[in-house]
Short mmCIF file of N, CA and C in Angstrom, two decimals:
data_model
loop_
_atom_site.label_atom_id
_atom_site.label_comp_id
_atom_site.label_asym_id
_atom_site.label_seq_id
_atom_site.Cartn_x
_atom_site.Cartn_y
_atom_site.Cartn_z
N UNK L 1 4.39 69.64 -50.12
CA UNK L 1 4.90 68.65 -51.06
C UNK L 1 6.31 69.06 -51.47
N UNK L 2 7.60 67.96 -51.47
CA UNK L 2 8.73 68.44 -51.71
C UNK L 2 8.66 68.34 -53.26
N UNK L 3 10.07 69.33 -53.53
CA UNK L 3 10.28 69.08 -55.21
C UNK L 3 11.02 67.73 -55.48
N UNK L 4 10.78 67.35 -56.77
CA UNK L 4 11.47 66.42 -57.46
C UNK L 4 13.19 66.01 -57.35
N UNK L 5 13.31 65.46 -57.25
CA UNK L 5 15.41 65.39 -57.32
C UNK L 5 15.27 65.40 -58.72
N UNK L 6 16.64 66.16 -59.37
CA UNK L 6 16.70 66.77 -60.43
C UNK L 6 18.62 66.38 -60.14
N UNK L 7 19.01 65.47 -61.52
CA UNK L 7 20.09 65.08 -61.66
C UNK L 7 20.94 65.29 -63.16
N UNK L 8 22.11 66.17 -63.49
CA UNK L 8 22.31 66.44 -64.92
C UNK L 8 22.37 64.69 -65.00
N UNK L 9 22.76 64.89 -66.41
CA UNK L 9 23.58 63.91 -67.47
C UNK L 9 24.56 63.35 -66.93
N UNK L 10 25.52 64.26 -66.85
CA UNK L 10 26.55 63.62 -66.20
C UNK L 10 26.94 62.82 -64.49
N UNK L 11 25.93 63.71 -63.54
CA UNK L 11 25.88 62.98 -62.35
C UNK L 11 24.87 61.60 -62.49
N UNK L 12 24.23 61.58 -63.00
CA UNK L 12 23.23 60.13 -63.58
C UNK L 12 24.48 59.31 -63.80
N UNK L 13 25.23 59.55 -65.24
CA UNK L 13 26.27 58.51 -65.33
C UNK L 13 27.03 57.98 -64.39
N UNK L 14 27.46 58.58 -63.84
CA UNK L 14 28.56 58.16 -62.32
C UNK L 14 27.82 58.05 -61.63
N UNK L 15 26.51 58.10 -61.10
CA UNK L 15 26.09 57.03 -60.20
C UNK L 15 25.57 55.42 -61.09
N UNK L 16 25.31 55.70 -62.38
CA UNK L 16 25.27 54.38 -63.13
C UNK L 16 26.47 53.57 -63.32
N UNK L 17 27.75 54.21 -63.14
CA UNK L 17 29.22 53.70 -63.41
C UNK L 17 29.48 53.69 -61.47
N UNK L 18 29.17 54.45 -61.29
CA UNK L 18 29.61 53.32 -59.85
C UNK L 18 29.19 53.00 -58.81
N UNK L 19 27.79 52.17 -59.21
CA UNK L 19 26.78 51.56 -58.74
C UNK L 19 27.31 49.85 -59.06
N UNK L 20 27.03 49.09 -58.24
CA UNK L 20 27.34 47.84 -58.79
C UNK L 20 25.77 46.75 -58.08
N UNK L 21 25.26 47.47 -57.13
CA UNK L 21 24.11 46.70 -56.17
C UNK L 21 22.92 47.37 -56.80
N UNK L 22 21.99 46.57 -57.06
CA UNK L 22 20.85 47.35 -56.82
C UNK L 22 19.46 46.68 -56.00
N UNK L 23 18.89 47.16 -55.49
CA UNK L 23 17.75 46.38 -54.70
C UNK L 23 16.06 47.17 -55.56
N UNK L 24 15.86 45.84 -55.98
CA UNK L 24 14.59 45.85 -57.45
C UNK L 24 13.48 45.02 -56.13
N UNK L 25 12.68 46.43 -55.79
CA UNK L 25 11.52 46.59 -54.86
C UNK L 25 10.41 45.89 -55.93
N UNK L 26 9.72 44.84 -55.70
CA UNK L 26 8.83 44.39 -56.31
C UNK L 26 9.32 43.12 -57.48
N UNK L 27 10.37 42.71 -57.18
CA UNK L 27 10.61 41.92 -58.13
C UNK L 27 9.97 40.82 -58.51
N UNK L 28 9.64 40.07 -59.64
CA UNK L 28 8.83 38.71 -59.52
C UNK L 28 9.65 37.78 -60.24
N UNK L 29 9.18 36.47 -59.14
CA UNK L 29 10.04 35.39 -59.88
C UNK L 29 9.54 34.33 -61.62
N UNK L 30 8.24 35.75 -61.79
CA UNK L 30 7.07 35.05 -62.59
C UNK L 30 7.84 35.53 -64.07
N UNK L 31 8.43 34.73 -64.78
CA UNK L 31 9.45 35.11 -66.03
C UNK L 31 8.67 36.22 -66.79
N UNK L 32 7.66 36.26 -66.96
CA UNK L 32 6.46 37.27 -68.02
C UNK L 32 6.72 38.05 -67.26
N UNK L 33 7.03 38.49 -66.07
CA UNK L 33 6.50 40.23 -65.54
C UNK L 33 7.35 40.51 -65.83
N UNK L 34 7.21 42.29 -66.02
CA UNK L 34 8.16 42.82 -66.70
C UNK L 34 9.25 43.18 -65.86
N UNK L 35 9.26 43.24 -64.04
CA UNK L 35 10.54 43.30 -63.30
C UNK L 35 11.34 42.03 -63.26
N UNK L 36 10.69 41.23 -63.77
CA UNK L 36 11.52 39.53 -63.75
C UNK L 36 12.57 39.94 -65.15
N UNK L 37 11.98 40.36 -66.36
CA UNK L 37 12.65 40.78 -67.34
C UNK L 37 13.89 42.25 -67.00
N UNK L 38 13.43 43.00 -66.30
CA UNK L 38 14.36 44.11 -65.92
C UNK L 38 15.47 43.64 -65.18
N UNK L 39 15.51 42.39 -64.12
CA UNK L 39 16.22 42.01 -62.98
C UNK L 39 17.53 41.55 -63.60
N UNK L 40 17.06 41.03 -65.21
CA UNK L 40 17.40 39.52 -65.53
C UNK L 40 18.60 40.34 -66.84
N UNK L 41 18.19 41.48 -67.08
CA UNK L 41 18.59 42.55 -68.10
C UNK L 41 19.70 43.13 -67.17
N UNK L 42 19.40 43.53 -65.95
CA UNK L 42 20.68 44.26 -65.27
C UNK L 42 21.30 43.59 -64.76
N UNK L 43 21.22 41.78 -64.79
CA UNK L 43 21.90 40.91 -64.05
C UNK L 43 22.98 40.55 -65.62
N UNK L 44 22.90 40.48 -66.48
CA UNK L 44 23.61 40.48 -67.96
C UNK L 44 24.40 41.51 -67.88
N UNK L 45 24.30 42.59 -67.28
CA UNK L 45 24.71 43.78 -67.82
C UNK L 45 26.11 44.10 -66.82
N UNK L 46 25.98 43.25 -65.37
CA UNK L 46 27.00 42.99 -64.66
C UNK L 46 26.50 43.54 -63.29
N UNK L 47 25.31 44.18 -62.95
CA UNK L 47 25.03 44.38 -61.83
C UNK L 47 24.44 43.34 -60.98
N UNK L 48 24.34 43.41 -59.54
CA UNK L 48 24.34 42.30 -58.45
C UNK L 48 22.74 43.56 -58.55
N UNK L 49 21.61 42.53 -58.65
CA UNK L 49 20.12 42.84 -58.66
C UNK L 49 19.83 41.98 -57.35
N UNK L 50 19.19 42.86 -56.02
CA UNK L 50 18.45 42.12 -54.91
C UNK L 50 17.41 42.27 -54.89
N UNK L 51 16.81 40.84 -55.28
CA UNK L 51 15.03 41.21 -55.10
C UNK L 51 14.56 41.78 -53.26
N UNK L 52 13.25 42.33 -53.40
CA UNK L 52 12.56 42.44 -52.79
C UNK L 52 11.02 42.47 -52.54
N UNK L 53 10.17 41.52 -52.31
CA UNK L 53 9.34 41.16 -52.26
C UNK L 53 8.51 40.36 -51.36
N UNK L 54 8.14 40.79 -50.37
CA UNK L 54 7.53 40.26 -48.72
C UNK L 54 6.98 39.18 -49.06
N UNK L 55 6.11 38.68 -50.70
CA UNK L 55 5.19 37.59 -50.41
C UNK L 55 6.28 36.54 -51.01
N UNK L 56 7.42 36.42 -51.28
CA UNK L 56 8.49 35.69 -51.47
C UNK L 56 10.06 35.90 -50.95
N UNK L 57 9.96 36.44 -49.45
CA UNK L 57 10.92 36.47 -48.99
C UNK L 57 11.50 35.12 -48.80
N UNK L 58 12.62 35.08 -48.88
CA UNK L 58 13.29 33.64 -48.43
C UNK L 58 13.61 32.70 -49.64
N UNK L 59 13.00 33.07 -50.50
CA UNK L 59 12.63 32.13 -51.62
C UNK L 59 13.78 32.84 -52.45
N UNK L 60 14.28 32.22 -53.79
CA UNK L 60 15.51 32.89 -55.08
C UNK L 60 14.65 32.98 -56.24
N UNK L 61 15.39 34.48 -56.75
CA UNK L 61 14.65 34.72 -58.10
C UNK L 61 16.14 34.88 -58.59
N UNK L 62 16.11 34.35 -59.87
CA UNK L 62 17.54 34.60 -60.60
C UNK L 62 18.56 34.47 -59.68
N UNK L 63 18.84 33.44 -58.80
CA UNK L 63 20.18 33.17 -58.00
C UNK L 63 20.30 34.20 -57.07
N UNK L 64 19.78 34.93 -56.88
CA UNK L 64 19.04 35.66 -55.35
C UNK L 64 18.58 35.69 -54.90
N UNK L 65 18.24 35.54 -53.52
CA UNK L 65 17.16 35.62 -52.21
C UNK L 65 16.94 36.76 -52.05
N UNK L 66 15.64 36.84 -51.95
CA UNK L 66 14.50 37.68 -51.98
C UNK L 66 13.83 37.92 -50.69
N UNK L 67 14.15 39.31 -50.21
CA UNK L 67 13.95 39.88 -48.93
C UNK L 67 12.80 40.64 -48.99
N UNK L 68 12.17 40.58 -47.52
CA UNK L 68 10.63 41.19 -47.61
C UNK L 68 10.82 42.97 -47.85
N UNK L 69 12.16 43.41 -46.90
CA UNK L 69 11.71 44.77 -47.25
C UNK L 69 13.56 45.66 -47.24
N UNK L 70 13.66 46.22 -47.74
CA UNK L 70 14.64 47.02 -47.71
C UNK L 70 15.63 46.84 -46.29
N UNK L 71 15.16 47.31 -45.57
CA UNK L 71 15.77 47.20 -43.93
C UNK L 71 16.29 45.89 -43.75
N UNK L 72 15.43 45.17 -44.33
CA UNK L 72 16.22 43.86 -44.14
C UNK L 72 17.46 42.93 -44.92
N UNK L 73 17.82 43.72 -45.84
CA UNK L 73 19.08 43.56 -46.64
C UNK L 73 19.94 43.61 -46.00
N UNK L 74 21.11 42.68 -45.82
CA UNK L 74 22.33 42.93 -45.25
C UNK L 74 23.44 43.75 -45.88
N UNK L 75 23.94 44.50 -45.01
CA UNK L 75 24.67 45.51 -45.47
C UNK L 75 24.76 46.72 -45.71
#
């Protein structure tokens, strides 16, 4: 079993400051779940949130299309 990744304070911040994408594995387009609320929180906050979710690929949650799996993100 490997160990944990272990990140100070300060390397956390600078990847939070210069991060601008994020891909939100499990997202739902169902307003009550709580990743629909997280998506919708980091989409306010100025980040570009890509859902991912196989049983709604193709389909938009919050003005994004929603890809079945990681690999399949462009870019």
């Amino acid at each position: 079993m490997s160990s944990p990744l272990t990140y100070t304070n300060n390397e956390l911040l600078a990847i939070l400051r210069d991060t601008q994408t994020i891909a939100m594995v499990g997202a739902s387009p169902k307003w009550n779940r709580p990743s629909y609320f997280a998506m919708k929180y980091l989409q306010e906050k100025g980040y570009r949130v890509i859902p991912v979710n196989p049983g709604h690929a193709g389909k938009e949650i919050l003005g994004e299309t929603v890809y079945a799996s990681l690999t399949e993100i462009p870019g």
